[in-house]
XYZ file of C-alpha atoms in Angstrom:
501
model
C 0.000 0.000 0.000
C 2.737 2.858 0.693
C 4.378 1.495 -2.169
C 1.704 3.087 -4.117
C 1.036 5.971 -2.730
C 4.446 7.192 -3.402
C 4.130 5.811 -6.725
C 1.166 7.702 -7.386
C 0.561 4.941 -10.213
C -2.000 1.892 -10.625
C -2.218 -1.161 -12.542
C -5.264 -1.294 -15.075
C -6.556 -4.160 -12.455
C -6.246 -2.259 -9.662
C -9.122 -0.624 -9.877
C -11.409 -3.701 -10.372
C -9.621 -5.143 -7.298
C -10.575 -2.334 -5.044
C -14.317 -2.487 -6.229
C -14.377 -6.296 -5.404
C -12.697 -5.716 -1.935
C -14.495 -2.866 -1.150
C -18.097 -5.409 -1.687
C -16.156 -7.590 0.878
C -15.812 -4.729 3.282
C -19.827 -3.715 2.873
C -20.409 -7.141 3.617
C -18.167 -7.292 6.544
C -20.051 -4.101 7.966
C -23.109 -5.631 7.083
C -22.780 -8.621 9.217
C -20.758 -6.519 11.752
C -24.421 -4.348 12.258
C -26.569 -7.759 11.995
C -24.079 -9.432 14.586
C -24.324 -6.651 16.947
C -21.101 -6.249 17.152
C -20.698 -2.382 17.747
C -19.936 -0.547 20.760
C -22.298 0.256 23.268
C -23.632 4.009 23.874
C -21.040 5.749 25.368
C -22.326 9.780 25.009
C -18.587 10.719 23.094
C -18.629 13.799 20.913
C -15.218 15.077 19.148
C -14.258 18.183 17.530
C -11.917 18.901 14.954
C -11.146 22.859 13.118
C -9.068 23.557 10.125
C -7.280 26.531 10.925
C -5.759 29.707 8.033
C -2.156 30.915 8.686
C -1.819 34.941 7.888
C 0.829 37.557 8.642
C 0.619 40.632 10.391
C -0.921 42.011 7.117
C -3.568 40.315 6.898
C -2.181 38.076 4.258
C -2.167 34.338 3.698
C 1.141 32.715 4.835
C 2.531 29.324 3.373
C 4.347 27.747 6.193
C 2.637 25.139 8.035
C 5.051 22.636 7.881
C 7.589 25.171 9.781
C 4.974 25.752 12.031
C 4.058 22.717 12.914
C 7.487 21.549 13.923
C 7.645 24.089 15.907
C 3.915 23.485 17.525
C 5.119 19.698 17.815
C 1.718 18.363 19.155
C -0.092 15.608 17.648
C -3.287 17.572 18.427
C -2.273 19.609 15.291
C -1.816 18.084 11.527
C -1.642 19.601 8.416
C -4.172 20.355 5.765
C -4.452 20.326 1.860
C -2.923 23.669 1.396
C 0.254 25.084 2.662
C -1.852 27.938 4.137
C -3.782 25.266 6.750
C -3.788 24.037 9.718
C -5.846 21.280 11.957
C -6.580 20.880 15.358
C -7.941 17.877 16.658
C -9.504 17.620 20.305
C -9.459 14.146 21.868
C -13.230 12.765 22.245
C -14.756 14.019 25.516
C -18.405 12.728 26.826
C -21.515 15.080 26.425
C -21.921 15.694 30.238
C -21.729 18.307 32.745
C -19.125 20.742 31.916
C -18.062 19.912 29.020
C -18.475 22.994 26.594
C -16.677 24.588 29.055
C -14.117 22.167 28.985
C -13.745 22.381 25.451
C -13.508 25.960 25.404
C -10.765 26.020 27.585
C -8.631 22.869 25.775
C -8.897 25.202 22.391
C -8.187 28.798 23.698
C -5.050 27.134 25.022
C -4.548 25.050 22.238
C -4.314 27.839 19.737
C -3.392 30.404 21.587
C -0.143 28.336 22.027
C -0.324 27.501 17.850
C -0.510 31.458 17.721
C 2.323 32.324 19.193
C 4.618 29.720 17.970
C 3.381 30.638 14.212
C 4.708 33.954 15.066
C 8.200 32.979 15.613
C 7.681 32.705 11.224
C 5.768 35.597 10.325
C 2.238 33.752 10.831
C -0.626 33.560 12.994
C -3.861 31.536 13.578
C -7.223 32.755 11.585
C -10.204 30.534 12.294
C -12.521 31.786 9.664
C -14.785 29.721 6.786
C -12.335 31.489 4.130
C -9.394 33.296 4.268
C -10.605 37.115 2.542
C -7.489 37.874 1.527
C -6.832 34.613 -0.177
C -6.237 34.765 -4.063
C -6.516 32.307 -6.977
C -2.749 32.302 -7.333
C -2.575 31.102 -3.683
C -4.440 28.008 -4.338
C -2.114 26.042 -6.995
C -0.689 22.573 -6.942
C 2.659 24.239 -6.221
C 0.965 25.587 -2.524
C -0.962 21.915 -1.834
C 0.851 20.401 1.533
C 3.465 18.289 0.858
C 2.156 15.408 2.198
C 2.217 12.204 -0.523
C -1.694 11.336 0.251
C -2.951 14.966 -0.922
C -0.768 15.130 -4.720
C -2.046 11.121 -5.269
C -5.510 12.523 -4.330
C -5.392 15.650 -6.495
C -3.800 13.725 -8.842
C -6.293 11.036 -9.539
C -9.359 13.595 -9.261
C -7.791 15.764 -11.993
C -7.583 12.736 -13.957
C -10.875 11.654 -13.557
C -12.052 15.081 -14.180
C -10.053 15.199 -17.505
C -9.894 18.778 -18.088
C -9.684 22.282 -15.504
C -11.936 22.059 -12.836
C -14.392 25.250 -13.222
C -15.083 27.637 -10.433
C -18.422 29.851 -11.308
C -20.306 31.031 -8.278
C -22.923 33.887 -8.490
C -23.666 35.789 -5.295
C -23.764 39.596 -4.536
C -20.775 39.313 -7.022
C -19.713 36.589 -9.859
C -16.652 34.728 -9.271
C -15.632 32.863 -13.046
C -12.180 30.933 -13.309
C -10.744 27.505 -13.947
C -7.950 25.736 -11.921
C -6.116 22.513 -13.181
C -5.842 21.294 -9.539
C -8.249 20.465 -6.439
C -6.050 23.180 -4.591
C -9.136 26.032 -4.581
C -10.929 23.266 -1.934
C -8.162 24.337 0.415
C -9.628 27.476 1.150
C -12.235 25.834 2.558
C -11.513 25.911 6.183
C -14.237 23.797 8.864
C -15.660 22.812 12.149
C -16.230 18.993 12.262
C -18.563 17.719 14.806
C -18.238 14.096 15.852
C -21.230 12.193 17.488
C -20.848 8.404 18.508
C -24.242 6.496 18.279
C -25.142 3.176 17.734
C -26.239 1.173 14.775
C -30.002 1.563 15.825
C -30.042 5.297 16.486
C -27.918 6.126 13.293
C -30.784 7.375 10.817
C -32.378 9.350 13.271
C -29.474 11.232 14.087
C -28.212 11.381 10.538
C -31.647 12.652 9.182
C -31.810 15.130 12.479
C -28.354 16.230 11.681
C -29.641 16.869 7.954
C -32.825 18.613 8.719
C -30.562 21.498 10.636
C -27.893 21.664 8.154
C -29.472 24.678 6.881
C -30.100 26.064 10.511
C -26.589 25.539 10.841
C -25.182 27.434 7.992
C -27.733 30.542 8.356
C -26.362 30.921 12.146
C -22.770 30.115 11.762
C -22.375 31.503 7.909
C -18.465 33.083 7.671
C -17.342 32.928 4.550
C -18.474 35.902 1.945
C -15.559 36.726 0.322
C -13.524 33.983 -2.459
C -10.683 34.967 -4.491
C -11.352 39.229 -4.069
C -15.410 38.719 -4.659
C -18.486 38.752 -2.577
C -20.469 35.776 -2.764
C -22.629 33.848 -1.094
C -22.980 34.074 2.987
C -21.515 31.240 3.004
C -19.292 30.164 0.173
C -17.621 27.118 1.170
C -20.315 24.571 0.134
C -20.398 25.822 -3.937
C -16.654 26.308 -3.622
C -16.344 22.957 -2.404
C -18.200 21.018 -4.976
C -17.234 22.632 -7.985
C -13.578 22.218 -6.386
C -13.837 18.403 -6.304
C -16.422 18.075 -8.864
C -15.179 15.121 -11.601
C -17.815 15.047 -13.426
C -17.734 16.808 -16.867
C -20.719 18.674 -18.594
C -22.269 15.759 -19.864
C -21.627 13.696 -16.795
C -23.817 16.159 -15.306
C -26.210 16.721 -17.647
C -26.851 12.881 -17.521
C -27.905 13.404 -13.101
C -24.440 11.731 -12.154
C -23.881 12.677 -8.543
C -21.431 15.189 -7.700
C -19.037 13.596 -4.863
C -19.585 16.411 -2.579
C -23.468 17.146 -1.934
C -26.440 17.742 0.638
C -27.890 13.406 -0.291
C -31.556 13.308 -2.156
C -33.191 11.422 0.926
C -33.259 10.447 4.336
C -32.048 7.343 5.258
C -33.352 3.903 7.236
C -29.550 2.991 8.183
C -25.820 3.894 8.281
C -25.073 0.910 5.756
C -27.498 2.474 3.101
C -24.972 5.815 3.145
C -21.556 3.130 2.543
C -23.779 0.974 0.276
C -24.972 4.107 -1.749
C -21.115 5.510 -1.365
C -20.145 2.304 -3.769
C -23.130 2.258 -5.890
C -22.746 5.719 -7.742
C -19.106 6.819 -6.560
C -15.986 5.195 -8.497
C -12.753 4.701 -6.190
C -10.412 7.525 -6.703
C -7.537 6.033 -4.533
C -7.742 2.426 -5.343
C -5.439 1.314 -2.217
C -5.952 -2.271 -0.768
C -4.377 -3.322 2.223
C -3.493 -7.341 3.322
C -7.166 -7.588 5.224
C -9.716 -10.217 4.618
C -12.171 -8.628 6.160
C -14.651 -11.946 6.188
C -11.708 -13.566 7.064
C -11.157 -11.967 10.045
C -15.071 -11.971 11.272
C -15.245 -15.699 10.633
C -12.082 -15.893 12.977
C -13.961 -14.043 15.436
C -11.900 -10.670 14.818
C -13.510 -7.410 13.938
C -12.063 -6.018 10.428
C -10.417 -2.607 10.007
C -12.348 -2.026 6.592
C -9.503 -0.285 4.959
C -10.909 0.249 2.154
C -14.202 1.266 2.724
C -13.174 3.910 5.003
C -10.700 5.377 2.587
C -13.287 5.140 -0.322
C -15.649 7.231 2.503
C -13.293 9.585 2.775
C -13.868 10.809 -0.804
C -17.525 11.230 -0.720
C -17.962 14.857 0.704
C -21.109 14.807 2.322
C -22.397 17.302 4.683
C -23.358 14.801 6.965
C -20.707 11.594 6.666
C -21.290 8.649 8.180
C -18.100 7.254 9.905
C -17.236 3.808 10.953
C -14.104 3.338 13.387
C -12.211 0.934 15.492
C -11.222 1.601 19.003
C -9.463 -0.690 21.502
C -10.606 -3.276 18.509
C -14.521 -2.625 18.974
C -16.439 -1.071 16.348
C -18.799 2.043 16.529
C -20.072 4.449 14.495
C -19.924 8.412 14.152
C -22.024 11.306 12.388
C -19.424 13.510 11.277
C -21.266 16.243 10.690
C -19.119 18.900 8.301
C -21.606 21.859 8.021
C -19.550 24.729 9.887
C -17.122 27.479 8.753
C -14.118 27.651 11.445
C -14.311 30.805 13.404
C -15.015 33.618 14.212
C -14.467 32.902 17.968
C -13.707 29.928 20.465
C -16.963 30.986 22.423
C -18.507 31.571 18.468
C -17.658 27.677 17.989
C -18.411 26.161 20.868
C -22.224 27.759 21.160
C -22.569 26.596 17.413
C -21.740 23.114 19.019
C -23.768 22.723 21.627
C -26.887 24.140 19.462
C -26.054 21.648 17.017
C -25.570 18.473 19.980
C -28.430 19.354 21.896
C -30.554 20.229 18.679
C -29.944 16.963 17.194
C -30.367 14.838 20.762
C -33.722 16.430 20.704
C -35.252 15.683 17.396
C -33.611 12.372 17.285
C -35.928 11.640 20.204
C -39.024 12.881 18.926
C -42.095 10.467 18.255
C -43.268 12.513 14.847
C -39.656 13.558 13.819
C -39.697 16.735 11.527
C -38.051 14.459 8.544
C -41.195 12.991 8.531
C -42.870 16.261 8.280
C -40.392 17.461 5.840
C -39.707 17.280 2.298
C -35.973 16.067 1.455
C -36.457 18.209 -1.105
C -36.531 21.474 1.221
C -34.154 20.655 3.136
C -31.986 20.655 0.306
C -33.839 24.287 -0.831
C -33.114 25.331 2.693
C -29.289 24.502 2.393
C -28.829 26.171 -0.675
C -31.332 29.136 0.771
C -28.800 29.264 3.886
C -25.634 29.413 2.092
C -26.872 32.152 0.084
C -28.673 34.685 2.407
C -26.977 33.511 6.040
C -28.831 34.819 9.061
C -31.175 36.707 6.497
C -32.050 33.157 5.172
C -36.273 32.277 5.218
C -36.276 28.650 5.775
C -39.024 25.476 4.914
C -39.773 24.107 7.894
C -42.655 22.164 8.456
C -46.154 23.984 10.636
C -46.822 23.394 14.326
C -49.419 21.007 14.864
C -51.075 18.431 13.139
C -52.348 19.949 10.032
C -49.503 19.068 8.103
C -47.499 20.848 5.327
C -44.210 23.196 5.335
C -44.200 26.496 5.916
C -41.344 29.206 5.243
C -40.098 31.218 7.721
C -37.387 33.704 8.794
C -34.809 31.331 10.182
C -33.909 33.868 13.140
C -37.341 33.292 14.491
C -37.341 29.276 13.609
C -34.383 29.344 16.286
C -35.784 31.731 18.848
C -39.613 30.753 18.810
C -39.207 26.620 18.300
C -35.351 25.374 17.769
C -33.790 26.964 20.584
C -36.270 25.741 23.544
C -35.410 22.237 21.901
C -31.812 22.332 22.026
C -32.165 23.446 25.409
C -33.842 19.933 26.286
C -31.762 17.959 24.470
C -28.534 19.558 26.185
C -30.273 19.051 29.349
C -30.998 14.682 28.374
C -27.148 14.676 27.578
C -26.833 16.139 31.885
C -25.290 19.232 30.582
C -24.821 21.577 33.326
C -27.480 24.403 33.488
C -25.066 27.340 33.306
C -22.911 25.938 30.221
C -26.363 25.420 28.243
C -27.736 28.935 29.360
C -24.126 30.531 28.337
C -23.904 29.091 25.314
C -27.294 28.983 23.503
C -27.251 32.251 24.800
C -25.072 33.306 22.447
C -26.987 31.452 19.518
C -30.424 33.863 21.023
C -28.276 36.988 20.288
C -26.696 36.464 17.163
C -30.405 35.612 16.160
C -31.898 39.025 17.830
C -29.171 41.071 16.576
C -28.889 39.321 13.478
C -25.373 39.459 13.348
C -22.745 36.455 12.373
C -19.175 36.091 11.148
C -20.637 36.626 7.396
C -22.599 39.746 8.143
C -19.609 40.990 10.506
C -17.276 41.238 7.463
C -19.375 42.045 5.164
C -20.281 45.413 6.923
C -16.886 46.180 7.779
C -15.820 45.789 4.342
C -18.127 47.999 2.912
C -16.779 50.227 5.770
C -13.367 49.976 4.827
C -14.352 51.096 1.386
C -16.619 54.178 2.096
C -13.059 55.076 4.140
C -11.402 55.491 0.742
C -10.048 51.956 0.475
C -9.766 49.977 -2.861
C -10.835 46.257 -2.566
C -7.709 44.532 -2.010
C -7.282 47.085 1.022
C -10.505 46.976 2.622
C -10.011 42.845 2.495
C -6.768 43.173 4.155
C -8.414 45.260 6.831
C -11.286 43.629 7.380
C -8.918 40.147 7.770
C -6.384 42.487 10.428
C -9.769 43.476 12.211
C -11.202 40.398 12.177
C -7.857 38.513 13.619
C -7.409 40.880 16.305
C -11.502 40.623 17.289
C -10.994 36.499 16.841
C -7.985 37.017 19.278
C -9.960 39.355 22.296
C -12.284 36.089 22.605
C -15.539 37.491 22.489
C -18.437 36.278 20.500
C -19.093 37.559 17.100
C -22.809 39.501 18.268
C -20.552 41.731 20.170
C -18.038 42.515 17.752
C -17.990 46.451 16.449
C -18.422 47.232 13.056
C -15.664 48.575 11.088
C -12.314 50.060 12.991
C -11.124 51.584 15.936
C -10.277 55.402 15.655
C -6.505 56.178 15.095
């Protein structure tokens, strides 16, 4: 297997081989869930954010691997570009303190990563997308140099067979082609990780995509791409078209992109890895020396290699995860919704919205994806990303006379989703205060109607009515921004535009 990915080269068969083990592996799972094999409940949640190195200036900085040997913590790894960072928290149990917890872990985490990123020119940005990034940032020569990532962009571009096309139209249109996956890595995320068991899988997975949308219209941070103003929240188009292999035709004939919302909810975890090999072809056709039937007929539980590296390049929102720990099986929601940033307080409210949210409708007897039309929650996702904390959003009507309903999603959170999360934070035992604190911050970002997105936005526009041309006011608005993300507090109470000299 490492023999090939530094080879960056397969064998004609290879591919056929990797289909064939990758059918062993679905049946391995399958058996694994019909066995009841998987770990019992255990509460864990896990958090990961992809971080953007700048300068003083504002500007993106191309040095992770220098600053990473000098953070030398296995908490932090790299990411696709040369311009990103991850941190990883360990898994922690949705209890009492906890978002405290958490809180604390990261502020110390990256103020640490700040300051050693300094001793290079560079410091931390947690934001959706760096403002100040441009297209000649994001080339193969700037992707990490990390073998996995150039096999990966690699085999996409040639499975793509010509540039990969950028064409986004927001407040402003943003038309260009790359030859490379690199514009993905200016995508920068929150990952939330939820442990659940085989039975409780769909419900959390169709919860989870039910508040996508609520998600992105609270948390939205990412309205600027390449020197434009897009959408609210940019990541998701950026994202697709940036991994999209499908030429024109391909899509004109309804092949599925590999990143993208789903087209229904689901009955099971193994119908998400079973629909994963029925429309996606293998882009990294690795296999290791598992049998994975082998190993369950020996009483063993199988890594699945392969099926969790084919997983790993099918960009859904919400991705189902299967894992090993201690050598018991369990499974994860991975839900990838969030833009990093602006804040460590900004994150973890948007966390403990989303884990109480989800708790909550999970455990309701009519569940709203009952009530709800796949089909708007995919309008609502694309409505979120577009409009942010302006977004109106489907959602279905109270009571029993049925049918969907749209509505301001500000007032969705205040009048029905916020009392909800509140209950579901308080089945997972989370301590009063920590739930008041930090869905308190999700009630005034919704009464103020103020986010990350809108926060730059204004100050931009600021920046410009001050005499600034656009590459200026971006600058500014990123040196603004990184001195706000480093005071701590929560993007509602941020000021608009700049201190006076």
């Amino acid at each position: 297997m490492g023999e090939k990915v530094v080879a960056g080269t397969f064998d004609l068969s290879d591919r056929q081989t990797y289909r064939e083990k990758l059918t062993r592996c679905l049946t391995g799972l399958e058996r694994l869930l019909a066995e009841g094999r998987f770990d019992r409940p255990r509460n864990l949640m896990g958090l990961e954010i992809e971080l953007n190195l700048a300068g003083a200036d504002g500007m993106p900085r191309m040095r992770n691997a220098e600053v990473l040997q000098r953070i030398a913590s296995r908490d932090f790894q790299t990411e696709l570009g040369m311009f990103n960072l991850e941190v990883n928290i360990l898994p922690h149990r949705l209890s009492g303190r906890v978002f405290d917890q958490l809180a604390e872990e990261l502020r110390t985490g990256l103020a640490y990563a700040h300051r050693k990123a300094a001793e290079v020119d560079a410091g931390i940005v947690m934001i959706g997308i760096l403002p100040t990034l441009g297209g000649d940032d994001v080339v193969s020569a700037n992707l990490s140099d990390v073998e996995r990532y150039t096999l990966l962009n690699d085999q996409m571009a040639a499975a793509r067979g010509e540039d990969f096309r950028l064409d986004i139209e927001g407040v402003e249109r943003l038309v260009r082609t790359s030859a490379s996956i690199a514009p993905e890595s200016a995508c920068t995320s929150v990952q939330l990780h939820l442990q659940v068991t085989p039975a409780r899988f769909a419900d959390v997975w169709n919860a989870a995509q039910a508040i996508a949308p609520v998600q992105i219209a609270l948390g939205a941070n990412s309205p600027f791409l390449f020197g434009k103003e897009l959408w609210r929240e940019s990541r998701p188009p950026l994202f697709q078209q940036a991994t999209d292999v499908r030429p024109p035709e391909l899509r004109n004939q309804g092949v599925r992109p590999r990143t993208w919302f789903g087209e229904r909810w689901v009955g099971s975890a193994y119908e998400l890895f079973e629909e994963n090999l029925r429309y996606f072809p293998p882009l990294l056709p690795i296999c290791d020396d598992e049998e994975p039937l082998e190993v369950l007929d020996e009483g063993g539980v199988p890594a699945l290699a392969e099926l969790v590296l084919h997983n790993g390049t099918v960009y859904r929102w919400n991705r189902p995860v299967y894992g090993l720990a201690d050598g018991v099986p369990h499974l994860r929601v991975e839900n990838r919704v969030l833009p990093a940033g602006p804040t460590v307080v900004d994150v973890i409210a948007n966390a403990a919205f989303y884990y109480g949210l989800v708790r909550a409708l999970a455990d309701e007897s009519r569940p709203v994806w009952t009530r709800l039309p796949f089909e708007a929650a995919a309008e609502n996702f694309d409505a979120a990303c577009r409009h942010g904390i302006e977004a109106e959003l489907l959602w279905p009507r109270p009571g029993r006379s049925g049918g969907v309903a749209k509505v301001p999603a500000t007032k969705l959170v205040r009048d029905e989703l916020l009392p909800l999360a509140a209950a579901g934070l308080d089945a997972w035992n989370i301590e009063p205060a920590d739930r008041d604190l930090y869905l308190g911050v999700i009630e005034e970002r919704c009464r103020l109607r103020v986010n990350g997105a809108s926060w730059q936005v204004d100050t931009y526009h600021r920046a410009q009515e001050a005499g600034l041309d656009r590459k200026g006011a971006l600058a500014a608005t990123t040196r603004r921004y990184g001195e706000l993300m480093q005071e701590g507090e929560p993007v509602h109470t941020w000021p608009v535009g700049f201190p006076a000299p």
